[in-house]
Amino acid sequence: MRMWMLPPEGMCRKHLLGEHVELHMLLGSMRRGKSIEGFLSGGLVDPQQLFARHDELVTEMTRRRFKHTSSIDACECASLAAQYAGRTSINIAANAAELRRRCPDCAHLMQAKNAPTQSKNTIPVG
Ligand SMILES: [Zn+2]
Ligand SMILES: [Zn+2]
């Protein structure tokens, strides 16, 4: 399980849907009281951000017209995550580099997403 925590619009279909599924797996593990120590210590997941991150991914999934029928409950997430407060931190810059290395589609999208700011200095034609 891994929360990439990258801007969802810069992720390919596979990784967007993959992270979404893994959020549901993380919630399932917490519900069953299964240990997620390895994921916490590895900086792979942050239960405290589960609900907000799910929301963010679903917004992007909806924008791309993917079906989403698995809504989750904010109160349940907050109460399950409480015990993990301050236990983990996710290195987003490292995740961006890792995903770019792993997936040409994500690399392409991330680049496209950054394009407008990078080309700030281009002189408008006409
Ligand atoms: Zn969902
Ligand atoms: Zn990808």
JSON list of C-alpha atoms and ligand atoms in Angstrom, two decimals:
[
{"chain": "A", "resi": 1, "resn": "MET", "atom": "CA", "xyz": [0.00, 0.00, 0.00]},
{"chain": "A", "resi": 2, "resn": "ARG", "atom": "CA", "xyz": [1.31, 3.40, -0.90]},
{"chain": "A", "resi": 3, "resn": "MET", "atom": "CA", "xyz": [-0.09, 6.92, -0.89]},
{"chain": "A", "resi": 4, "resn": "TRP", "atom": "CA", "xyz": [1.78, 8.82, -3.57]},
{"chain": "A", "resi": 5, "resn": "MET", "atom": "CA", "xyz": [0.25, 12.14, -2.43]},
{"chain": "A", "resi": 6, "resn": "LEU", "atom": "CA", "xyz": [1.07, 13.66, -5.83]},
{"chain": "A", "resi": 7, "resn": "PRO", "atom": "CA", "xyz": [-1.27, 15.96, -7.76]},
{"chain": "A", "resi": 8, "resn": "PRO", "atom": "CA", "xyz": [-3.85, 13.48, -9.15]},
{"chain": "A", "resi": 9, "resn": "GLU", "atom": "CA", "xyz": [-4.05, 15.26, -12.51]},
{"chain": "A", "resi": 10, "resn": "GLY", "atom": "CA", "xyz": [-0.41, 14.33, -13.05]},
{"chain": "A", "resi": 11, "resn": "MET", "atom": "CA", "xyz": [-1.04, 10.61, -12.58]},
{"chain": "A", "resi": 12, "resn": "CYS", "atom": "CA", "xyz": [-1.90, 8.04, -15.25]},
{"chain": "A", "resi": 13, "resn": "ARG", "atom": "CA", "xyz": [-5.08, 5.99, -15.09]},
{"chain": "A", "resi": 14, "resn": "LYS", "atom": "CA", "xyz": [-3.29, 2.98, -13.65]},
{"chain": "A", "resi": 15, "resn": "HIS", "atom": "CA", "xyz": [-1.62, 4.83, -10.82]},
{"chain": "A", "resi": 16, "resn": "LEU", "atom": "CA", "xyz": [-4.62, 7.04, -10.06]},
{"chain": "A", "resi": 17, "resn": "LEU", "atom": "CA", "xyz": [-6.91, 4.02, -9.75]},
{"chain": "A", "resi": 18, "resn": "GLY", "atom": "CA", "xyz": [-4.17, 2.03, -8.03]},
{"chain": "A", "resi": 19, "resn": "GLU", "atom": "CA", "xyz": [-3.68, 4.57, -5.26]},
{"chain": "A", "resi": 20, "resn": "HIS", "atom": "CA", "xyz": [-7.46, 4.81, -4.88]},
{"chain": "A", "resi": 21, "resn": "VAL", "atom": "CA", "xyz": [-7.77, 1.04, -4.38]},
{"chain": "A", "resi": 22, "resn": "GLU", "atom": "CA", "xyz": [-4.90, 1.09, -1.91]},
{"chain": "A", "resi": 23, "resn": "LEU", "atom": "CA", "xyz": [-6.66, 3.78, 0.14]},
{"chain": "A", "resi": 24, "resn": "HIS", "atom": "CA", "xyz": [-9.61, 1.41, 0.48]},
{"chain": "A", "resi": 25, "resn": "MET", "atom": "CA", "xyz": [-7.20, -1.40, 1.44]},
{"chain": "A", "resi": 26, "resn": "LEU", "atom": "CA", "xyz": [-5.63, 0.84, 4.08]},
{"chain": "A", "resi": 27, "resn": "LEU", "atom": "CA", "xyz": [-9.05, 1.69, 5.48]},
{"chain": "A", "resi": 28, "resn": "GLY", "atom": "CA", "xyz": [-9.92, -2.02, 5.49]},
{"chain": "A", "resi": 29, "resn": "SER", "atom": "CA", "xyz": [-6.73, -2.86, 7.38]},
{"chain": "A", "resi": 30, "resn": "MET", "atom": "CA", "xyz": [-7.42, -0.19, 9.98]},
{"chain": "A", "resi": 31, "resn": "ARG", "atom": "CA", "xyz": [-11.01, -1.41, 10.37]},
{"chain": "A", "resi": 32, "resn": "ARG", "atom": "CA", "xyz": [-9.81, -4.93, 11.04]},
{"chain": "A", "resi": 33, "resn": "GLY", "atom": "CA", "xyz": [-7.13, -3.68, 13.42]},
{"chain": "A", "resi": 34, "resn": "LYS", "atom": "CA", "xyz": [-4.41, -5.13, 11.19]},
{"chain": "A", "resi": 35, "resn": "SER", "atom": "CA", "xyz": [-0.92, -3.78, 11.79]},
{"chain": "A", "resi": 36, "resn": "ILE", "atom": "CA", "xyz": [0.19, -1.13, 9.34]},
{"chain": "A", "resi": 37, "resn": "GLU", "atom": "CA", "xyz": [3.49, -0.49, 11.16]},
{"chain": "A", "resi": 38, "resn": "GLY", "atom": "CA", "xyz": [5.67, -1.33, 8.17]},
{"chain": "A", "resi": 39, "resn": "PHE", "atom": "CA", "xyz": [3.81, 1.12, 5.96]},
{"chain": "A", "resi": 40, "resn": "LEU", "atom": "CA", "xyz": [4.00, 3.85, 8.60]},
{"chain": "A", "resi": 41, "resn": "SER", "atom": "CA", "xyz": [7.68, 3.45, 9.31]},
{"chain": "A", "resi": 42, "resn": "GLY", "atom": "CA", "xyz": [8.43, 3.26, 5.60]},
{"chain": "A", "resi": 43, "resn": "GLY", "atom": "CA", "xyz": [6.65, 6.57, 5.07]},
{"chain": "A", "resi": 44, "resn": "LEU", "atom": "CA", "xyz": [4.30, 4.90, 2.58]},
{"chain": "A", "resi": 45, "resn": "VAL", "atom": "CA", "xyz": [0.96, 5.84, 4.10]},
{"chain": "A", "resi": 46, "resn": "ASP", "atom": "CA", "xyz": [-0.48, 8.53, 6.34]},
{"chain": "A", "resi": 47, "resn": "PRO", "atom": "CA", "xyz": [-3.81, 7.47, 7.86]},
{"chain": "A", "resi": 48, "resn": "GLN", "atom": "CA", "xyz": [-4.49, 11.05, 8.93]},
{"chain": "A", "resi": 49, "resn": "GLN", "atom": "CA", "xyz": [-4.67, 12.08, 5.30]},
{"chain": "A", "resi": 50, "resn": "LEU", "atom": "CA", "xyz": [-6.70, 9.10, 4.12]},
{"chain": "A", "resi": 51, "resn": "PHE", "atom": "CA", "xyz": [-10.08, 10.79, 3.85]},
{"chain": "A", "resi": 52, "resn": "ALA", "atom": "CA", "xyz": [-8.84, 14.02, 2.24]},
{"chain": "A", "resi": 53, "resn": "ARG", "atom": "CA", "xyz": [-6.66, 12.11, -0.20]},
{"chain": "A", "resi": 54, "resn": "HIS", "atom": "CA", "xyz": [-9.55, 9.79, -1.17]},
{"chain": "A", "resi": 55, "resn": "ASP", "atom": "CA", "xyz": [-11.66, 12.86, -1.81]},
{"chain": "A", "resi": 56, "resn": "GLU", "atom": "CA", "xyz": [-8.96, 14.37, -3.98]},
{"chain": "A", "resi": 57, "resn": "LEU", "atom": "CA", "xyz": [-8.53, 11.21, -6.06]},
{"chain": "A", "resi": 58, "resn": "VAL", "atom": "CA", "xyz": [-12.28, 10.78, -6.48]},
{"chain": "A", "resi": 59, "resn": "THR", "atom": "CA", "xyz": [-12.57, 14.36, -7.75]},
{"chain": "A", "resi": 60, "resn": "GLU", "atom": "CA", "xyz": [-10.00, 13.60, -10.43]},
{"chain": "A", "resi": 61, "resn": "MET", "atom": "CA", "xyz": [-11.58, 10.21, -11.22]},
{"chain": "A", "resi": 62, "resn": "THR", "atom": "CA", "xyz": [-14.93, 11.92, -11.68]},
{"chain": "A", "resi": 63, "resn": "ARG", "atom": "CA", "xyz": [-13.34, 14.52, -13.92]},
{"chain": "A", "resi": 64, "resn": "ARG", "atom": "CA", "xyz": [-11.99, 11.69, -16.10]},
{"chain": "A", "resi": 65, "resn": "ARG", "atom": "CA", "xyz": [-15.44, 10.08, -16.03]},
{"chain": "A", "resi": 66, "resn": "PHE", "atom": "CA", "xyz": [-14.33, 6.98, -14.11]},
{"chain": "A", "resi": 67, "resn": "LYS", "atom": "CA", "xyz": [-17.00, 5.35, -12.01]},
{"chain": "A", "resi": 68, "resn": "HIS", "atom": "CA", "xyz": [-16.78, 5.74, -8.25]},
{"chain": "A", "resi": 69, "resn": "THR", "atom": "CA", "xyz": [-19.23, 3.93, -6.02]},
{"chain": "A", "resi": 70, "resn": "SER", "atom": "CA", "xyz": [-17.17, 3.41, -2.89]},
{"chain": "A", "resi": 71, "resn": "SER", "atom": "CA", "xyz": [-17.65, 6.51, -0.75]},
{"chain": "A", "resi": 72, "resn": "ILE", "atom": "CA", "xyz": [-16.00, 6.49, 2.65]},
{"chain": "A", "resi": 73, "resn": "ASP", "atom": "CA", "xyz": [-16.96, 8.13, 5.91]},
{"chain": "A", "resi": 74, "resn": "ALA", "atom": "CA", "xyz": [-15.02, 11.14, 7.23]},
{"chain": "A", "resi": 75, "resn": "CYS", "atom": "CA", "xyz": [-15.85, 10.45, 10.88]},
{"chain": "A", "resi": 76, "resn": "GLU", "atom": "CA", "xyz": [-14.83, 6.81, 10.65]},
{"chain": "A", "resi": 77, "resn": "CYS", "atom": "CA", "xyz": [-11.55, 7.76, 8.96]},
{"chain": "A", "resi": 78, "resn": "ALA", "atom": "CA", "xyz": [-10.78, 10.36, 11.60]},
{"chain": "A", "resi": 79, "resn": "SER", "atom": "CA", "xyz": [-11.48, 8.03, 14.51]},
{"chain": "A", "resi": 80, "resn": "LEU", "atom": "CA", "xyz": [-9.48, 5.13, 12.99]},
{"chain": "A", "resi": 81, "resn": "ALA", "atom": "CA", "xyz": [-6.57, 7.43, 12.12]},
{"chain": "A", "resi": 82, "resn": "ALA", "atom": "CA", "xyz": [-6.37, 9.15, 15.53]},
{"chain": "A", "resi": 83, "resn": "GLN", "atom": "CA", "xyz": [-4.02, 6.58, 17.03]},
{"chain": "A", "resi": 84, "resn": "TYR", "atom": "CA", "xyz": [-1.49, 7.11, 14.20]},
{"chain": "A", "resi": 85, "resn": "ALA", "atom": "CA", "xyz": [-1.28, 10.89, 14.60]},
{"chain": "A", "resi": 86, "resn": "GLY", "atom": "CA", "xyz": [2.20, 12.22, 13.90]},
{"chain": "A", "resi": 87, "resn": "ARG", "atom": "CA", "xyz": [3.53, 8.71, 13.32]},
{"chain": "A", "resi": 88, "resn": "THR", "atom": "CA", "xyz": [4.55, 9.05, 9.71]},
{"chain": "A", "resi": 89, "resn": "SER", "atom": "CA", "xyz": [5.63, 11.47, 7.08]},
{"chain": "A", "resi": 90, "resn": "ILE", "atom": "CA", "xyz": [5.50, 10.99, 3.35]},
{"chain": "A", "resi": 91, "resn": "ASN", "atom": "CA", "xyz": [8.31, 12.37, 1.21]},
{"chain": "A", "resi": 92, "resn": "ILE", "atom": "CA", "xyz": [6.36, 13.76, -1.72]},
{"chain": "A", "resi": 93, "resn": "ALA", "atom": "CA", "xyz": [9.41, 14.88, -3.69]},
{"chain": "A", "resi": 94, "resn": "ALA", "atom": "CA", "xyz": [10.90, 11.39, -3.46]},
{"chain": "A", "resi": 95, "resn": "ASN", "atom": "CA", "xyz": [7.55, 9.89, -4.50]},
{"chain": "A", "resi": 96, "resn": "ALA", "atom": "CA", "xyz": [7.42, 12.16, -7.55]},
{"chain": "A", "resi": 97, "resn": "ALA", "atom": "CA", "xyz": [10.90, 11.04, -8.60]},
{"chain": "A", "resi": 98, "resn": "GLU", "atom": "CA", "xyz": [10.04, 7.39, -7.97]},
{"chain": "A", "resi": 99, "resn": "LEU", "atom": "CA", "xyz": [6.79, 7.45, -9.93]},
{"chain": "A", "resi": 100, "resn": "ARG", "atom": "CA", "xyz": [8.43, 9.33, -12.79]},
{"chain": "A", "resi": 101, "resn": "ARG", "atom": "CA", "xyz": [11.12, 6.66, -12.90]},
{"chain": "A", "resi": 102, "resn": "ARG", "atom": "CA", "xyz": [8.63, 3.79, -12.78]},
{"chain": "A", "resi": 103, "resn": "CYS", "atom": "CA", "xyz": [5.99, 5.02, -15.16]},
{"chain": "A", "resi": 104, "resn": "PRO", "atom": "CA", "xyz": [6.48, 6.84, -18.47]},
{"chain": "A", "resi": 105, "resn": "ASP", "atom": "CA", "xyz": [2.77, 7.76, -18.56]},
{"chain": "A", "resi": 106, "resn": "CYS", "atom": "CA", "xyz": [2.92, 9.50, -15.18]},
{"chain": "A", "resi": 107, "resn": "ALA", "atom": "CA", "xyz": [6.22, 11.16, -16.15]},
{"chain": "A", "resi": 108, "resn": "HIS", "atom": "CA", "xyz": [4.55, 12.50, -19.27]},
{"chain": "A", "resi": 109, "resn": "LEU", "atom": "CA", "xyz": [1.49, 13.79, -17.39]},
{"chain": "A", "resi": 110, "resn": "MET", "atom": "CA", "xyz": [3.56, 15.37, -14.62]},
{"chain": "A", "resi": 111, "resn": "GLN", "atom": "CA", "xyz": [5.56, 17.18, -17.25]},
{"chain": "A", "resi": 112, "resn": "ALA", "atom": "CA", "xyz": [2.46, 18.32, -19.10]},
{"chain": "A", "resi": 113, "resn": "LYS", "atom": "CA", "xyz": [1.00, 19.58, -15.85]},
{"chain": "A", "resi": 114, "resn": "ASN", "atom": "CA", "xyz": [4.11, 21.63, -15.13]},
{"chain": "A", "resi": 115, "resn": "ALA", "atom": "CA", "xyz": [4.42, 22.91, -18.67]},
{"chain": "A", "resi": 116, "resn": "PRO", "atom": "CA", "xyz": [2.47, 26.18, -18.31]},
{"chain": "A", "resi": 117, "resn": "THR", "atom": "CA", "xyz": [4.62, 27.42, -15.41]},
{"chain": "A", "resi": 118, "resn": "GLN", "atom": "CA", "xyz": [7.85, 26.33, -17.06]},
{"chain": "A", "resi": 119, "resn": "SER", "atom": "CA", "xyz": [7.07, 28.18, -20.26]},
{"chain": "A", "resi": 120, "resn": "LYS", "atom": "CA", "xyz": [6.31, 31.43, -18.44]},
{"chain": "A", "resi": 121, "resn": "ASN", "atom": "CA", "xyz": [9.11, 33.18, -20.28]},
{"chain": "A", "resi": 122, "resn": "THR", "atom": "CA", "xyz": [7.92, 32.36, -23.75]},
{"chain": "A", "resi": 123, "resn": "ILE", "atom": "CA", "xyz": [7.10, 35.44, -25.74]},
{"chain": "A", "resi": 124, "resn": "PRO", "atom": "CA", "xyz": [3.50, 35.38, -26.95]},
{"chain": "A", "resi": 125, "resn": "VAL", "atom": "CA", "xyz": [3.24, 35.30, -30.72]},
{"chain": "A", "resi": 126, "resn": "GLY", "atom": "CA", "xyz": [0.96, 37.83, -32.41]},
{"chain": "B", "resi": 1, "resn": "ZN", "atom": "ZN", "xyz": [-13.29, 5.13, -3.14]},
{"chain": "B", "resi": 2, "resn": "ZN", "atom": "ZN", "xyz": [1.55, 5.83, -14.01]}
]
